[in-house]
C-alpha cells in the first residue's frame, strides 16, 4: 500500500515543507541552459559519429515537425499562462501565485513536457539518434532535480492548495 503522505510524487511530510518557506525553489542552473547544453552535446556527437533514424525522410520530418510543433505550442501555452497571471517563470525567483488552468489543467509541468517534445522533434528533423539520446540527461535533470525542488517549494509556499492541485493534475501528462 502506498504511503498516504506521498501521492503523485509529492512528499507531503517533507522536512523542507515543514520549515520556513524559502524565497524560491533555489534552482541555480536554469532548465533552458541544460536544454541547450544537451542539444549541443547531441549535435557534437552527431558531427563526430553520424547516426540516423531508420524511417523515410517524409515520415521522420512529418513526425518531427508535428511533435516539435505540438511541444512548442504546449510549452508556450504554459509560459504565457505564467506571464498573464504575473508570476515568475525563472526557477530562481519566488512564485507569486499558484498557476492553474490553461495548460496547467493537463500537466503540472507543461513547459518541461512541451520543451521535451520540441527537443525530440528537433532530433527527428535533424535525423540524429545522438540528439535524441542527448535528451536523457535533460530528462534526468528535470525529473530528479528540478521538479522535486519546485514541488517541495510549492508545497511549502502554497500548502494544501498545492497538495489538492497535485491530487487533481498529473506531474507530466
PDB file of C-alpha atoms in Angstrom:
ATOM      1  CA  UNK A   1       0.000   0.000   0.000  1.00  0.00           C
ATOM      2  CA  UNK A   2       1.291   3.432  -0.933  1.00  0.00           C
ATOM      3  CA  UNK A   3       2.226   5.744   1.899  1.00  0.00           C
ATOM      4  CA  UNK A   4      -0.638   8.236   2.124  1.00  0.00           C
ATOM      5  CA  UNK A   5       1.806  11.115   2.555  1.00  0.00           C
ATOM      6  CA  UNK A   6       3.304  10.505  -0.891  1.00  0.00           C
ATOM      7  CA  UNK A   7       0.855  10.969  -3.749  1.00  0.00           C
ATOM      8  CA  UNK A   8       1.623  11.914  -7.338  1.00  0.00           C
ATOM      9  CA  UNK A   9       5.311  12.024  -6.409  1.00  0.00           C
ATOM     10  CA  UNK A  10       4.736  14.719  -3.774  1.00  0.00           C
ATOM     11  CA  UNK A  11       6.058  14.101  -0.258  1.00  0.00           C
ATOM     12  CA  UNK A  12       3.634  15.969   1.969  1.00  0.00           C
ATOM     13  CA  UNK A  13       5.689  15.323   5.104  1.00  0.00           C
ATOM     14  CA  UNK A  14       8.932  16.695   3.699  1.00  0.00           C
ATOM     15  CA  UNK A  15      11.201  18.249   6.313  1.00  0.00           C
ATOM     16  CA  UNK A  16      11.697  21.073   3.831  1.00  0.00           C
ATOM     17  CA  UNK A  17       7.958  21.761   3.677  1.00  0.00           C
ATOM     18  CA  UNK A  18       7.761  21.913   7.474  1.00  0.00           C
ATOM     19  CA  UNK A  19      10.451  24.607   7.706  1.00  0.00           C
ATOM     20  CA  UNK A  20      10.093  28.286   6.918  1.00  0.00           C
ATOM     21  CA  UNK A  21       9.155  28.808   3.284  1.00  0.00           C
ATOM     22  CA  UNK A  22      12.257  29.681   1.246  1.00  0.00           C
ATOM     23  CA  UNK A  23      12.238  32.617  -1.164  1.00  0.00           C
ATOM     24  CA  UNK A  24      12.441  30.393  -4.259  1.00  0.00           C
ATOM     25  CA  UNK A  25      12.908  26.758  -5.301  1.00  0.00           C
ATOM     26  CA  UNK A  26      16.646  27.503  -5.238  1.00  0.00           C
ATOM     27  CA  UNK A  27      17.447  26.032  -8.628  1.00  0.00           C
ATOM     28  CA  UNK A  28      20.749  27.597  -9.654  1.00  0.00           C
ATOM     29  CA  UNK A  29      21.033  26.223 -13.200  1.00  0.00           C
ATOM     30  CA  UNK A  30      18.064  27.254 -15.328  1.00  0.00           C
ATOM     31  CA  UNK A  31      16.410  24.402 -17.268  1.00  0.00           C
ATOM     32  CA  UNK A  32      16.823  26.188 -20.644  1.00  0.00           C
ATOM     33  CA  UNK A  33      20.598  26.272 -20.049  1.00  0.00           C
ATOM     34  CA  UNK A  34      20.645  22.494 -19.605  1.00  0.00           C
ATOM     35  CA  UNK A  35      18.334  22.137 -22.640  1.00  0.00           C
ATOM     36  CA  UNK A  36      20.824  23.977 -24.865  1.00  0.00           C
ATOM     37  CA  UNK A  37      23.883  22.220 -23.401  1.00  0.00           C
ATOM     38  CA  UNK A  38      22.327  18.797 -24.025  1.00  0.00           C
ATOM     39  CA  UNK A  39      21.281  19.831 -27.521  1.00  0.00           C
ATOM     40  CA  UNK A  40      24.839  20.987 -28.296  1.00  0.00           C
ATOM     41  CA  UNK A  41      26.168  17.700 -26.904  1.00  0.00           C
ATOM     42  CA  UNK A  42      23.903  15.783 -29.281  1.00  0.00           C
ATOM     43  CA  UNK A  43      24.927  17.947 -32.229  1.00  0.00           C
ATOM     44  CA  UNK A  44      28.606  17.466 -31.366  1.00  0.00           C
ATOM     45  CA  UNK A  45      28.253  13.698 -31.061  1.00  0.00           C
ATOM     46  CA  UNK A  46      26.350  13.620 -34.339  1.00  0.00           C
ATOM     47  CA  UNK A  47      29.150  15.527 -36.025  1.00  0.00           C
ATOM     48  CA  UNK A  48      31.787  13.106 -34.641  1.00  0.00           C
ATOM     49  CA  UNK A  49      29.848   9.844 -35.071  1.00  0.00           C
ATOM     50  CA  UNK A  50      26.961  10.274 -37.548  1.00  0.00           C
ATOM     51  CA  UNK A  51      23.754   8.306 -36.911  1.00  0.00           C
ATOM     52  CA  UNK A  52      20.275   8.230 -38.399  1.00  0.00           C
ATOM     53  CA  UNK A  53      16.750   7.030 -37.749  1.00  0.00           C
ATOM     54  CA  UNK A  54      15.595   4.077 -39.826  1.00  0.00           C
ATOM     55  CA  UNK A  55      12.488   5.667 -41.314  1.00  0.00           C
ATOM     56  CA  UNK A  56      11.768   7.502 -44.522  1.00  0.00           C
ATOM     57  CA  UNK A  57      12.505  11.208 -44.632  1.00  0.00           C
ATOM     58  CA  UNK A  58       8.829  12.032 -45.153  1.00  0.00           C
ATOM     59  CA  UNK A  59       7.743  10.129 -42.024  1.00  0.00           C
ATOM     60  CA  UNK A  60      10.669  11.382 -39.962  1.00  0.00           C
ATOM     61  CA  UNK A  61      10.154  15.022 -40.942  1.00  0.00           C
ATOM     62  CA  UNK A  62       6.379  14.803 -40.619  1.00  0.00           C
ATOM     63  CA  UNK A  63       6.632  13.262 -37.161  1.00  0.00           C
ATOM     64  CA  UNK A  64       9.415  15.659 -36.138  1.00  0.00           C
ATOM     65  CA  UNK A  65       7.524  18.764 -37.232  1.00  0.00           C
ATOM     66  CA  UNK A  66       4.289  17.543 -35.604  1.00  0.00           C
ATOM     67  CA  UNK A  67       5.979  16.566 -32.324  1.00  0.00           C
ATOM     68  CA  UNK A  68       8.166  19.672 -32.221  1.00  0.00           C
ATOM     69  CA  UNK A  69       5.308  21.990 -33.162  1.00  0.00           C
ATOM     70  CA  UNK A  70       2.942  20.477 -30.602  1.00  0.00           C
ATOM     71  CA  UNK A  71       5.674  20.625 -27.968  1.00  0.00           C
ATOM     72  CA  UNK A  72       6.487  24.262 -28.701  1.00  0.00           C
ATOM     73  CA  UNK A  73       2.796  25.176 -28.585  1.00  0.00           C
ATOM     74  CA  UNK A  74       2.221  23.390 -25.255  1.00  0.00           C
ATOM     75  CA  UNK A  75       5.390  24.913 -23.782  1.00  0.00           C
ATOM     76  CA  UNK A  76       4.392  28.436 -24.814  1.00  0.00           C
ATOM     77  CA  UNK A  77       0.806  27.877 -23.637  1.00  0.00           C
ATOM     78  CA  UNK A  78       2.216  27.196 -20.168  1.00  0.00           C
ATOM     79  CA  UNK A  79       4.691  30.078 -20.369  1.00  0.00           C
ATOM     80  CA  UNK A  80       2.037  32.576 -21.408  1.00  0.00           C
ATOM     81  CA  UNK A  81      -0.215  31.463 -18.536  1.00  0.00           C
ATOM     82  CA  UNK A  82       2.579  32.382 -16.102  1.00  0.00           C
ATOM     83  CA  UNK A  83       3.097  35.742 -17.794  1.00  0.00           C
ATOM     84  CA  UNK A  84      -0.624  36.540 -17.966  1.00  0.00           C
ATOM     85  CA  UNK A  85      -1.039  35.854 -14.247  1.00  0.00           C
ATOM     86  CA  UNK A  86       2.084  37.837 -13.355  1.00  0.00           C
ATOM     87  CA  UNK A  87       4.182  35.118 -11.769  1.00  0.00           C
ATOM     88  CA  UNK A  88       7.839  34.307 -12.336  1.00  0.00           C
ATOM     89  CA  UNK A  89       8.912  31.752 -14.934  1.00  0.00           C
ATOM     90  CA  UNK A  90      12.507  31.592 -13.710  1.00  0.00           C
ATOM     91  CA  UNK A  91      13.209  28.833 -11.205  1.00  0.00           C
ATOM     92  CA  UNK A  92      15.457  31.000  -9.041  1.00  0.00           C
ATOM     93  CA  UNK A  93      12.743  33.573  -8.322  1.00  0.00           C
ATOM     94  CA  UNK A  94       9.749  33.301  -5.967  1.00  0.00           C
ATOM     95  CA  UNK A  95       6.378  32.027  -7.157  1.00  0.00           C
ATOM     96  CA  UNK A  96       3.895  34.861  -6.799  1.00  0.00           C
ATOM     97  CA  UNK A  97       0.832  32.662  -7.186  1.00  0.00           C
ATOM     98  CA  UNK A  98      -0.295  29.103  -7.784  1.00  0.00           C
ATOM     99  CA  UNK A  99      -0.956  28.779 -11.506  1.00  0.00           C
ATOM    100  CA  UNK A 100      -3.838  26.538 -12.530  1.00  0.00           C
ATOM    101  CA  UNK A 101      -5.938  26.419 -15.655  1.00  0.00           C
ATOM    102  CA  UNK A 102      -4.783  26.643 -19.232  1.00  0.00           C
ATOM    103  CA  UNK A 103      -2.042  24.093 -19.915  1.00  0.00           C
ATOM    104  CA  UNK A 104      -1.833  23.510 -16.167  1.00  0.00           C
ATOM    105  CA  UNK A 105      -5.154  21.635 -16.284  1.00  0.00           C
ATOM    106  CA  UNK A 106      -3.352  18.818 -18.117  1.00  0.00           C
ATOM    107  CA  UNK A 107       0.135  18.847 -16.605  1.00  0.00           C
ATOM    108  CA  UNK A 108       1.843  20.403 -13.608  1.00  0.00           C
ATOM    109  CA  UNK A 109       4.866  20.916 -15.878  1.00  0.00           C
ATOM    110  CA  UNK A 110       3.689  21.865 -19.376  1.00  0.00           C
ATOM    111  CA  UNK A 111       6.804  23.898 -20.125  1.00  0.00           C
ATOM    112  CA  UNK A 112       9.035  20.877 -19.431  1.00  0.00           C
ATOM    113  CA  UNK A 113       6.744  18.430 -21.255  1.00  0.00           C
ATOM    114  CA  UNK A 114       6.463  20.768 -24.235  1.00  0.00           C
ATOM    115  CA  UNK A 115      10.180  21.541 -24.263  1.00  0.00           C
ATOM    116  CA  UNK A 116      10.953  17.824 -24.237  1.00  0.00           C
ATOM    117  CA  UNK A 117       8.612  17.175 -27.168  1.00  0.00           C
ATOM    118  CA  UNK A 118      10.200  20.100 -29.032  1.00  0.00           C
ATOM    119  CA  UNK A 119      13.666  18.680 -28.342  1.00  0.00           C
ATOM    120  CA  UNK A 120      12.756  15.214 -29.629  1.00  0.00           C
ATOM    121  CA  UNK A 121      11.007  16.728 -32.652  1.00  0.00           C
ATOM    122  CA  UNK A 122      14.216  18.597 -33.491  1.00  0.00           C
ATOM    123  CA  UNK A 123      16.178  15.338 -33.194  1.00  0.00           C
ATOM    124  CA  UNK A 124      13.813  13.668 -35.661  1.00  0.00           C
ATOM    125  CA  UNK A 125      14.021  16.573 -38.110  1.00  0.00           C
ATOM    126  CA  UNK A 126      17.828  16.511 -37.867  1.00  0.00           C
ATOM    127  CA  UNK A 127      17.787  12.707 -38.340  1.00  0.00           C
ATOM    128  CA  UNK A 128      20.046  12.316 -35.310  1.00  0.00           C
ATOM    129  CA  UNK A 129      19.891   9.477 -32.817  1.00  0.00           C
ATOM    130  CA  UNK A 130      22.586  11.276 -30.817  1.00  0.00           C
ATOM    131  CA  UNK A 131      20.370  14.321 -30.451  1.00  0.00           C
ATOM    132  CA  UNK A 132      17.513  12.106 -29.284  1.00  0.00           C
ATOM    133  CA  UNK A 133      19.796  10.274 -26.825  1.00  0.00           C
ATOM    134  CA  UNK A 134      21.199  13.555 -25.517  1.00  0.00           C
ATOM    135  CA  UNK A 135      17.715  14.365 -24.199  1.00  0.00           C
ATOM    136  CA  UNK A 136      18.245  11.733 -21.463  1.00  0.00           C
ATOM    137  CA  UNK A 137      20.473  13.928 -19.248  1.00  0.00           C
ATOM    138  CA  UNK A 138      17.957  16.757 -19.643  1.00  0.00           C
ATOM    139  CA  UNK A 139      15.075  14.461 -18.712  1.00  0.00           C
ATOM    140  CA  UNK A 140      17.010  13.236 -15.682  1.00  0.00           C
ATOM    141  CA  UNK A 141      17.852  16.793 -14.623  1.00  0.00           C
ATOM    142  CA  UNK A 142      14.185  17.789 -14.808  1.00  0.00           C
ATOM    143  CA  UNK A 143      12.735  14.657 -13.191  1.00  0.00           C
ATOM    144  CA  UNK A 144      15.320  14.119 -10.460  1.00  0.00           C
ATOM    145  CA  UNK A 145      16.414  17.644  -9.570  1.00  0.00           C
ATOM    146  CA  UNK A 146      14.242  20.488 -10.864  1.00  0.00           C
ATOM    147  CA  UNK A 147      10.701  19.169 -10.413  1.00  0.00           C
ATOM    148  CA  UNK A 148      11.244  17.718  -6.900  1.00  0.00           C
ATOM    149  CA  UNK A 149      12.766  21.026  -5.728  1.00  0.00           C
ATOM    150  CA  UNK A 150       9.967  23.029  -7.339  1.00  0.00           C
ATOM    151  CA  UNK A 151       7.244  20.827  -5.875  1.00  0.00           C
ATOM    152  CA  UNK A 152       8.738  20.860  -2.395  1.00  0.00           C
ATOM    153  CA  UNK A 153       8.945  24.653  -2.585  1.00  0.00           C
ATOM    154  CA  UNK A 154       5.391  24.975  -3.919  1.00  0.00           C
ATOM    155  CA  UNK A 155       4.043  22.777  -1.123  1.00  0.00           C
ATOM    156  CA  UNK A 156       5.826  24.915   1.468  1.00  0.00           C
ATOM    157  CA  UNK A 157       4.642  28.116  -0.233  1.00  0.00           C
ATOM    158  CA  UNK A 158       1.008  27.240  -1.013  1.00  0.00           C
ATOM    159  CA  UNK A 159       0.259  24.353   1.371  1.00  0.00           C
ATOM    160  CA  UNK A 160      -2.951  22.390   0.936  1.00  0.00           C
ATOM    161  CA  UNK A 161      -3.981  24.362  -2.155  1.00  0.00           C
ATOM    162  CA  UNK A 162      -0.909  22.984  -3.934  1.00  0.00           C
ATOM    163  CA  UNK A 163      -1.412  19.493  -2.490  1.00  0.00           C
ATOM    164  CA  UNK A 164      -5.000  19.487  -3.803  1.00  0.00           C
ATOM    165  CA  UNK A 165      -3.741  20.647  -7.204  1.00  0.00           C
ATOM    166  CA  UNK A 166      -1.225  17.771  -7.234  1.00  0.00           C
ATOM    167  CA  UNK A 167      -4.030  15.335  -6.454  1.00  0.00           C
ATOM    168  CA  UNK A 168      -6.065  16.680  -9.379  1.00  0.00           C
ATOM    169  CA  UNK A 169      -3.363  17.101 -12.070  1.00  0.00           C
ATOM    170  CA  UNK A 170      -0.618  14.723 -13.162  1.00  0.00           C
ATOM    171  CA  UNK A 171       3.023  15.683 -12.890  1.00  0.00           C
ATOM    172  CA  UNK A 172       3.724  15.107 -16.584  1.00  0.00           C
ATOM    173  CA  UNK A 173       0.704  14.161 -18.728  1.00  0.00           C
TER     174      UNK A 173
END
